[in-house]
Amino acid sequence: PGSVSYDGSRSVPAVSATHVYSVGMTGQLFCIDRATGKPVWNVSLAATYPPKGDLKWGYSQSPVLHGSMVIVAPQSRKAGVVAFDQQSGAVVWESPALGTPGYVSPVIARLAGVDQVIMVSAGRDAVHGLSLEDGRELWNYGGWECRIPIPHPTALPGDRLFITGEYGAGSAMIRVTKSGERFQVEELYTTQECG
């Protein structure tokens, strides 16, 4: 995926009662059996979901577990976020392509009464809320932009989401609400300060 400054994974593994899930710097997603230490399955994100741009510093994201799924963000032209079955490695769902790649891990947050995947990508309309059921986009926010996003957003009480990044991006606070089936995003503030 590009040059790397040091060997080894840039991610924190996700651990279930029976397995460990990790994304390596070249985009290898592994499921490892905790009892035996042996691989159960693996997927090359770089081969299956080639990234839109150059990941100069390799894959730098942590997988997240939800129910029977392990969720990662290949940020490719084919899919922005993908959920795999924890036991088999089969694809459960793929989200639409989202934006250009960064180094952000997907997170799960409850906003507007709905558990969802929150993902940040580089470029415009960079902050996305995705359905945990099928990966469809529930909402997006385009008032904040970072050319190399790294920190994941932080969910706060009151259906708020704090987004921050360096490289001149600054920070933003938004609120996500829901009326019927429609989600709405309210910008509470922006600042050039990086939180």
PDB file of C-alpha atoms in Angstrom:
ATOM      1  CA  PRO A   1       0.000   0.000   0.000  1.00  0.00           C
ATOM      2  CA  GLY A   2       2.982   2.373   0.205  1.00  0.00           C
ATOM      3  CA  SER A   3       6.087   2.992   2.267  1.00  0.00           C
ATOM      4  CA  VAL A   4       5.990   2.321   5.975  1.00  0.00           C
ATOM      5  CA  SER A   5       8.011   3.904   8.747  1.00  0.00           C
ATOM      6  CA  TYR A   6       8.247   0.842  11.019  1.00  0.00           C
ATOM      7  CA  ASP A   7       7.343  -2.834  11.014  1.00  0.00           C
ATOM      8  CA  GLY A   8       4.255  -4.295  12.621  1.00  0.00           C
ATOM      9  CA  SER A   9       0.570  -3.646  13.008  1.00  0.00           C
ATOM     10  CA  ARG A  10      -0.813  -0.160  13.549  1.00  0.00           C
ATOM     11  CA  SER A  11      -4.072  -1.466  14.989  1.00  0.00           C
ATOM     12  CA  VAL A  12      -5.424  -2.582  18.327  1.00  0.00           C
ATOM     13  CA  PRO A  13      -6.899  -6.089  17.928  1.00  0.00           C
ATOM     14  CA  ALA A  14     -10.549  -6.762  18.738  1.00  0.00           C
ATOM     15  CA  VAL A  15     -10.990  -9.712  21.088  1.00  0.00           C
ATOM     16  CA  SER A  16     -14.032 -11.945  21.563  1.00  0.00           C
ATOM     17  CA  ALA A  17     -14.387 -14.879  23.978  1.00  0.00           C
ATOM     18  CA  THR A  18     -12.895 -17.237  21.384  1.00  0.00           C
ATOM     19  CA  HIS A  19     -11.060 -15.190  18.728  1.00  0.00           C
ATOM     20  CA  VAL A  20      -8.732 -12.257  18.081  1.00  0.00           C
ATOM     21  CA  TYR A  21      -9.247 -10.022  15.013  1.00  0.00           C
ATOM     22  CA  SER A  22      -6.472  -7.817  13.695  1.00  0.00           C
ATOM     23  CA  VAL A  23      -5.717  -5.669  10.636  1.00  0.00           C
ATOM     24  CA  GLY A  24      -2.043  -5.647   9.627  1.00  0.00           C
ATOM     25  CA  MET A  25      -0.211  -2.781   7.953  1.00  0.00           C
ATOM     26  CA  THR A  26      -0.611  -4.375   4.486  1.00  0.00           C
ATOM     27  CA  GLY A  27      -4.358  -4.813   4.937  1.00  0.00           C
ATOM     28  CA  GLN A  28      -4.493  -8.448   6.056  1.00  0.00           C
ATOM     29  CA  LEU A  29      -7.531  -9.010   8.259  1.00  0.00           C
ATOM     30  CA  PHE A  30      -6.941 -12.095  10.411  1.00  0.00           C
ATOM     31  CA  CYS A  31      -9.181 -14.103  12.706  1.00  0.00           C
ATOM     32  CA  ILE A  32      -7.031 -16.058  15.189  1.00  0.00           C
ATOM     33  CA  ASP A  33      -8.287 -18.825  17.476  1.00  0.00           C
ATOM     34  CA  ARG A  34      -7.467 -17.827  21.068  1.00  0.00           C
ATOM     35  CA  ALA A  35      -7.103 -21.440  22.237  1.00  0.00           C
ATOM     36  CA  THR A  36      -4.696 -22.615  19.523  1.00  0.00           C
ATOM     37  CA  GLY A  37      -3.134 -19.361  18.318  1.00  0.00           C
ATOM     38  CA  LYS A  38      -3.789 -20.480  14.744  1.00  0.00           C
ATOM     39  CA  PRO A  39      -5.520 -18.531  11.959  1.00  0.00           C
ATOM     40  CA  VAL A  40      -9.160 -19.456  11.356  1.00  0.00           C
ATOM     41  CA  TRP A  41      -9.606 -17.230   8.292  1.00  0.00           C
ATOM     42  CA  ASN A  42      -8.099 -14.160   6.717  1.00  0.00           C
ATOM     43  CA  VAL A  43      -8.979 -11.621   4.029  1.00  0.00           C
ATOM     44  CA  SER A  44      -6.625  -9.356   2.107  1.00  0.00           C
ATOM     45  CA  LEU A  45      -8.412  -6.002   2.211  1.00  0.00           C
ATOM     46  CA  ALA A  46      -5.888  -4.561  -0.272  1.00  0.00           C
ATOM     47  CA  ALA A  47      -6.613  -7.304  -2.841  1.00  0.00           C
ATOM     48  CA  THR A  48     -10.364  -7.644  -2.306  1.00  0.00           C
ATOM     49  CA  TYR A  49     -11.054  -3.941  -1.756  1.00  0.00           C
ATOM     50  CA  PRO A  50      -8.210  -1.938  -3.346  1.00  0.00           C
ATOM     51  CA  PRO A  51      -8.083   1.489  -1.670  1.00  0.00           C
ATOM     52  CA  LYS A  52      -9.021   4.578  -3.673  1.00  0.00           C
ATOM     53  CA  GLY A  53      -5.764   6.329  -2.928  1.00  0.00           C
ATOM     54  CA  ASP A  54      -2.293   5.697  -1.603  1.00  0.00           C
ATOM     55  CA  LEU A  55      -2.222   4.583   2.025  1.00  0.00           C
ATOM     56  CA  LYS A  56       1.285   5.943   2.483  1.00  0.00           C
ATOM     57  CA  TRP A  57       1.624   4.687   6.047  1.00  0.00           C
ATOM     58  CA  GLY A  58      -0.163   1.374   5.564  1.00  0.00           C
ATOM     59  CA  TYR A  59      -3.451   0.247   7.054  1.00  0.00           C
ATOM     60  CA  SER A  60      -3.851   1.881  10.452  1.00  0.00           C
ATOM     61  CA  GLN A  61      -7.234   0.921  11.802  1.00  0.00           C
ATOM     62  CA  SER A  62      -8.667  -1.278  14.494  1.00  0.00           C
ATOM     63  CA  PRO A  63     -11.550  -3.655  13.745  1.00  0.00           C
ATOM     64  CA  VAL A  64     -14.707  -3.371  15.821  1.00  0.00           C
ATOM     65  CA  LEU A  65     -17.019  -6.192  16.934  1.00  0.00           C
ATOM     66  CA  HIS A  66     -20.806  -6.020  16.975  1.00  0.00           C
ATOM     67  CA  GLY A  67     -23.064  -9.042  17.475  1.00  0.00           C
ATOM     68  CA  SER A  68     -21.732 -11.748  15.147  1.00  0.00           C
ATOM     69  CA  MET A  69     -19.843  -9.265  12.929  1.00  0.00           C
ATOM     70  CA  VAL A  70     -16.332  -7.856  12.731  1.00  0.00           C
ATOM     71  CA  ILE A  71     -16.364  -4.463  11.008  1.00  0.00           C
ATOM     72  CA  VAL A  72     -13.466  -2.834   9.148  1.00  0.00           C
ATOM     73  CA  ALA A  73     -13.044   0.065   6.724  1.00  0.00           C
ATOM     74  CA  PRO A  74     -11.172  -0.772   3.508  1.00  0.00           C
ATOM     75  CA  GLN A  75     -12.241   2.619   2.058  1.00  0.00           C
ATOM     76  CA  SER A  76     -12.211   1.358  -1.517  1.00  0.00           C
ATOM     77  CA  ARG A  77     -14.117   2.300  -4.669  1.00  0.00           C
ATOM     78  CA  LYS A  78     -16.211  -0.824  -4.039  1.00  0.00           C
ATOM     79  CA  ALA A  79     -17.022  -0.289  -0.350  1.00  0.00           C
ATOM     80  CA  GLY A  80     -16.135   2.140   2.416  1.00  0.00           C
ATOM     81  CA  VAL A  81     -16.917  -0.152   5.362  1.00  0.00           C
ATOM     82  CA  VAL A  82     -17.410  -3.928   5.356  1.00  0.00           C
ATOM     83  CA  ALA A  83     -18.888  -6.275   7.956  1.00  0.00           C
ATOM     84  CA  PHE A  84     -17.627  -9.862   7.998  1.00  0.00           C
ATOM     85  CA  ASP A  85     -19.065 -12.825   9.883  1.00  0.00           C
ATOM     86  CA  GLN A  86     -16.818 -13.429  12.907  1.00  0.00           C
ATOM     87  CA  GLN A  87     -16.852 -17.211  12.557  1.00  0.00           C
ATOM     88  CA  SER A  88     -16.530 -17.731   8.794  1.00  0.00           C
ATOM     89  CA  GLY A  89     -15.153 -14.499   7.346  1.00  0.00           C
ATOM     90  CA  ALA A  90     -18.093 -14.303   4.917  1.00  0.00           C
ATOM     91  CA  VAL A  91     -19.208 -10.810   3.924  1.00  0.00           C
ATOM     92  CA  VAL A  92     -22.380  -9.780   5.789  1.00  0.00           C
ATOM     93  CA  TRP A  93     -22.703  -6.344   4.161  1.00  0.00           C
ATOM     94  CA  GLU A  94     -20.734  -3.675   2.325  1.00  0.00           C
ATOM     95  CA  SER A  95     -21.410   0.049   2.624  1.00  0.00           C
ATOM     96  CA  PRO A  96     -21.242   2.361  -0.378  1.00  0.00           C
ATOM     97  CA  ALA A  97     -17.875   3.961  -1.152  1.00  0.00           C
ATOM     98  CA  LEU A  98     -17.451   6.932   1.187  1.00  0.00           C
ATOM     99  CA  GLY A  99     -14.517   9.163   0.340  1.00  0.00           C
ATOM    100  CA  THR A 100     -10.761   8.983   0.030  1.00  0.00           C
ATOM    101  CA  PRO A 101      -8.885   6.829   2.552  1.00  0.00           C
ATOM    102  CA  GLY A 102      -7.539   7.965   5.862  1.00  0.00           C
ATOM    103  CA  TYR A 103      -6.330   6.190   8.981  1.00  0.00           C
ATOM    104  CA  VAL A 104      -9.526   6.211  11.039  1.00  0.00           C
ATOM    105  CA  SER A 105     -11.066   3.175  12.706  1.00  0.00           C
ATOM    106  CA  PRO A 106     -14.822   2.661  12.419  1.00  0.00           C
ATOM    107  CA  VAL A 107     -16.671   3.072  15.711  1.00  0.00           C
ATOM    108  CA  ILE A 108     -20.135   2.103  16.893  1.00  0.00           C
ATOM    109  CA  ALA A 109     -22.244   4.727  18.619  1.00  0.00           C
ATOM    110  CA  ARG A 110     -25.876   5.184  19.598  1.00  0.00           C
ATOM    111  CA  LEU A 111     -27.177   8.416  18.093  1.00  0.00           C
ATOM    112  CA  ALA A 112     -30.832   9.442  17.793  1.00  0.00           C
ATOM    113  CA  GLY A 113     -31.760   6.159  19.483  1.00  0.00           C
ATOM    114  CA  VAL A 114     -30.072   4.031  16.805  1.00  0.00           C
ATOM    115  CA  ASP A 115     -26.861   1.997  17.115  1.00  0.00           C
ATOM    116  CA  GLN A 116     -24.791   2.717  14.014  1.00  0.00           C
ATOM    117  CA  VAL A 117     -21.292   2.668  12.539  1.00  0.00           C
ATOM    118  CA  ILE A 118     -19.614   6.064  12.457  1.00  0.00           C
ATOM    119  CA  MET A 119     -16.856   6.452   9.869  1.00  0.00           C
ATOM    120  CA  VAL A 120     -14.658   9.391   8.887  1.00  0.00           C
ATOM    121  CA  SER A 121     -12.920   9.617   5.515  1.00  0.00           C
ATOM    122  CA  ALA A 122     -10.817  12.309   3.857  1.00  0.00           C
ATOM    123  CA  GLY A 123     -12.389  14.937   1.641  1.00  0.00           C
ATOM    124  CA  ARG A 124     -15.842  16.527   1.549  1.00  0.00           C
ATOM    125  CA  ASP A 125     -18.924  14.964   3.194  1.00  0.00           C
ATOM    126  CA  ALA A 126     -16.421  13.071   5.296  1.00  0.00           C
ATOM    127  CA  VAL A 127     -18.424  11.978   8.347  1.00  0.00           C
ATOM    128  CA  HIS A 128     -20.897   9.136   7.844  1.00  0.00           C
ATOM    129  CA  GLY A 129     -23.469   7.255   9.896  1.00  0.00           C
ATOM    130  CA  LEU A 130     -24.071   3.742   8.547  1.00  0.00           C
ATOM    131  CA  SER A 131     -26.716   1.126   9.296  1.00  0.00           C
ATOM    132  CA  LEU A 132     -25.519  -1.855  11.324  1.00  0.00           C
ATOM    133  CA  GLU A 133     -28.142  -3.959   9.547  1.00  0.00           C
ATOM    134  CA  ASP A 134     -27.013  -3.525   5.949  1.00  0.00           C
ATOM    135  CA  GLY A 135     -24.335  -0.812   5.703  1.00  0.00           C
ATOM    136  CA  ARG A 136     -26.547   1.770   3.994  1.00  0.00           C
ATOM    137  CA  GLU A 137     -25.764   5.408   4.689  1.00  0.00           C
ATOM    138  CA  LEU A 138     -28.113   6.919   7.270  1.00  0.00           C
ATOM    139  CA  TRP A 139     -26.628  10.435   7.193  1.00  0.00           C
ATOM    140  CA  ASN A 140     -23.465  12.373   6.376  1.00  0.00           C
ATOM    141  CA  TYR A 141     -21.901  15.645   7.449  1.00  0.00           C
ATOM    142  CA  GLY A 142     -19.803  17.820   5.158  1.00  0.00           C
ATOM    143  CA  GLY A 143     -18.972  20.796   7.368  1.00  0.00           C
ATOM    144  CA  TRP A 144     -15.606  19.402   8.444  1.00  0.00           C
ATOM    145  CA  GLU A 145     -12.749  18.261   6.199  1.00  0.00           C
ATOM    146  CA  CYS A 146      -9.335  16.741   6.896  1.00  0.00           C
ATOM    147  CA  ARG A 147      -6.811  15.663   4.270  1.00  0.00           C
ATOM    148  CA  ILE A 148      -5.298  12.963   6.536  1.00  0.00           C
ATOM    149  CA  PRO A 149      -7.901  11.961   9.133  1.00  0.00           C
ATOM    150  CA  ILE A 150      -6.608   9.832  12.001  1.00  0.00           C
ATOM    151  CA  PRO A 151      -8.684  10.208  15.230  1.00  0.00           C
ATOM    152  CA  HIS A 152     -12.048   8.495  15.264  1.00  0.00           C
ATOM    153  CA  PRO A 153     -15.056  10.612  16.292  1.00  0.00           C
ATOM    154  CA  THR A 154     -16.306  10.582  19.880  1.00  0.00           C
ATOM    155  CA  ALA A 155     -19.986  10.149  20.744  1.00  0.00           C
ATOM    156  CA  LEU A 156     -21.199  12.310  23.643  1.00  0.00           C
ATOM    157  CA  PRO A 157     -24.461  12.533  25.583  1.00  0.00           C
ATOM    158  CA  GLY A 158     -27.311  14.333  23.875  1.00  0.00           C
ATOM    159  CA  ASP A 159     -26.796  12.587  20.502  1.00  0.00           C
ATOM    160  CA  ARG A 160     -23.685  14.680  19.914  1.00  0.00           C
ATOM    161  CA  LEU A 161     -20.575  13.693  17.973  1.00  0.00           C
ATOM    162  CA  PHE A 162     -17.177  15.370  18.354  1.00  0.00           C
ATOM    163  CA  ILE A 163     -14.887  15.243  15.303  1.00  0.00           C
ATOM    164  CA  THR A 164     -11.281  16.434  15.280  1.00  0.00           C
ATOM    165  CA  GLY A 165      -8.134  16.286  13.179  1.00  0.00           C
ATOM    166  CA  GLU A 166      -4.825  17.969  12.469  1.00  0.00           C
ATOM    167  CA  TYR A 167      -3.502  19.400   9.165  1.00  0.00           C
ATOM    168  CA  GLY A 168      -5.653  22.503   9.571  1.00  0.00           C
ATOM    169  CA  ALA A 169      -8.926  20.579   9.921  1.00  0.00           C
ATOM    170  CA  GLY A 170      -9.756  21.677  13.449  1.00  0.00           C
ATOM    171  CA  SER A 171     -12.808  20.305  15.224  1.00  0.00           C
ATOM    172  CA  ALA A 172     -16.579  20.198  14.970  1.00  0.00           C
ATOM    173  CA  MET A 173     -19.475  19.198  17.175  1.00  0.00           C
ATOM    174  CA  ILE A 174     -22.674  17.938  15.567  1.00  0.00           C
ATOM    175  CA  ARG A 175     -25.980  16.574  16.803  1.00  0.00           C
ATOM    176  CA  VAL A 176     -27.783  13.733  15.012  1.00  0.00           C
ATOM    177  CA  THR A 177     -31.567  13.551  15.324  1.00  0.00           C
ATOM    178  CA  LYS A 178     -34.244  11.407  13.704  1.00  0.00           C
ATOM    179  CA  SER A 179     -37.736  12.277  12.544  1.00  0.00           C
ATOM    180  CA  GLY A 180     -39.667   9.261  11.303  1.00  0.00           C
ATOM    181  CA  GLU A 181     -37.192   7.404   9.092  1.00  0.00           C
ATOM    182  CA  ARG A 182     -35.109  10.479   8.270  1.00  0.00           C
ATOM    183  CA  PHE A 183     -31.906  11.447  10.067  1.00  0.00           C
ATOM    184  CA  GLN A 184     -30.852  15.076  10.371  1.00  0.00           C
ATOM    185  CA  VAL A 185     -27.485  16.594  11.275  1.00  0.00           C
ATOM    186  CA  GLU A 186     -27.175  19.887  13.146  1.00  0.00           C
ATOM    187  CA  GLU A 187     -23.805  21.614  13.346  1.00  0.00           C
ATOM    188  CA  LEU A 188     -23.345  22.919  16.899  1.00  0.00           C
ATOM    189  CA  TYR A 189     -19.950  24.541  16.364  1.00  0.00           C
ATOM    190  CA  THR A 190     -16.657  24.413  14.499  1.00  0.00           C
ATOM    191  CA  THR A 191     -13.241  25.616  15.617  1.00  0.00           C
ATOM    192  CA  GLN A 192      -9.729  25.617  14.218  1.00  0.00           C
ATOM    193  CA  GLU A 193      -8.524  24.072  17.476  1.00  0.00           C
ATOM    194  CA  CYS A 194      -7.618  20.386  17.323  1.00  0.00           C
ATOM    195  CA  GLY A 195      -9.048  18.542  20.302  1.00  0.00           C
TER     196      GLY A 195
END
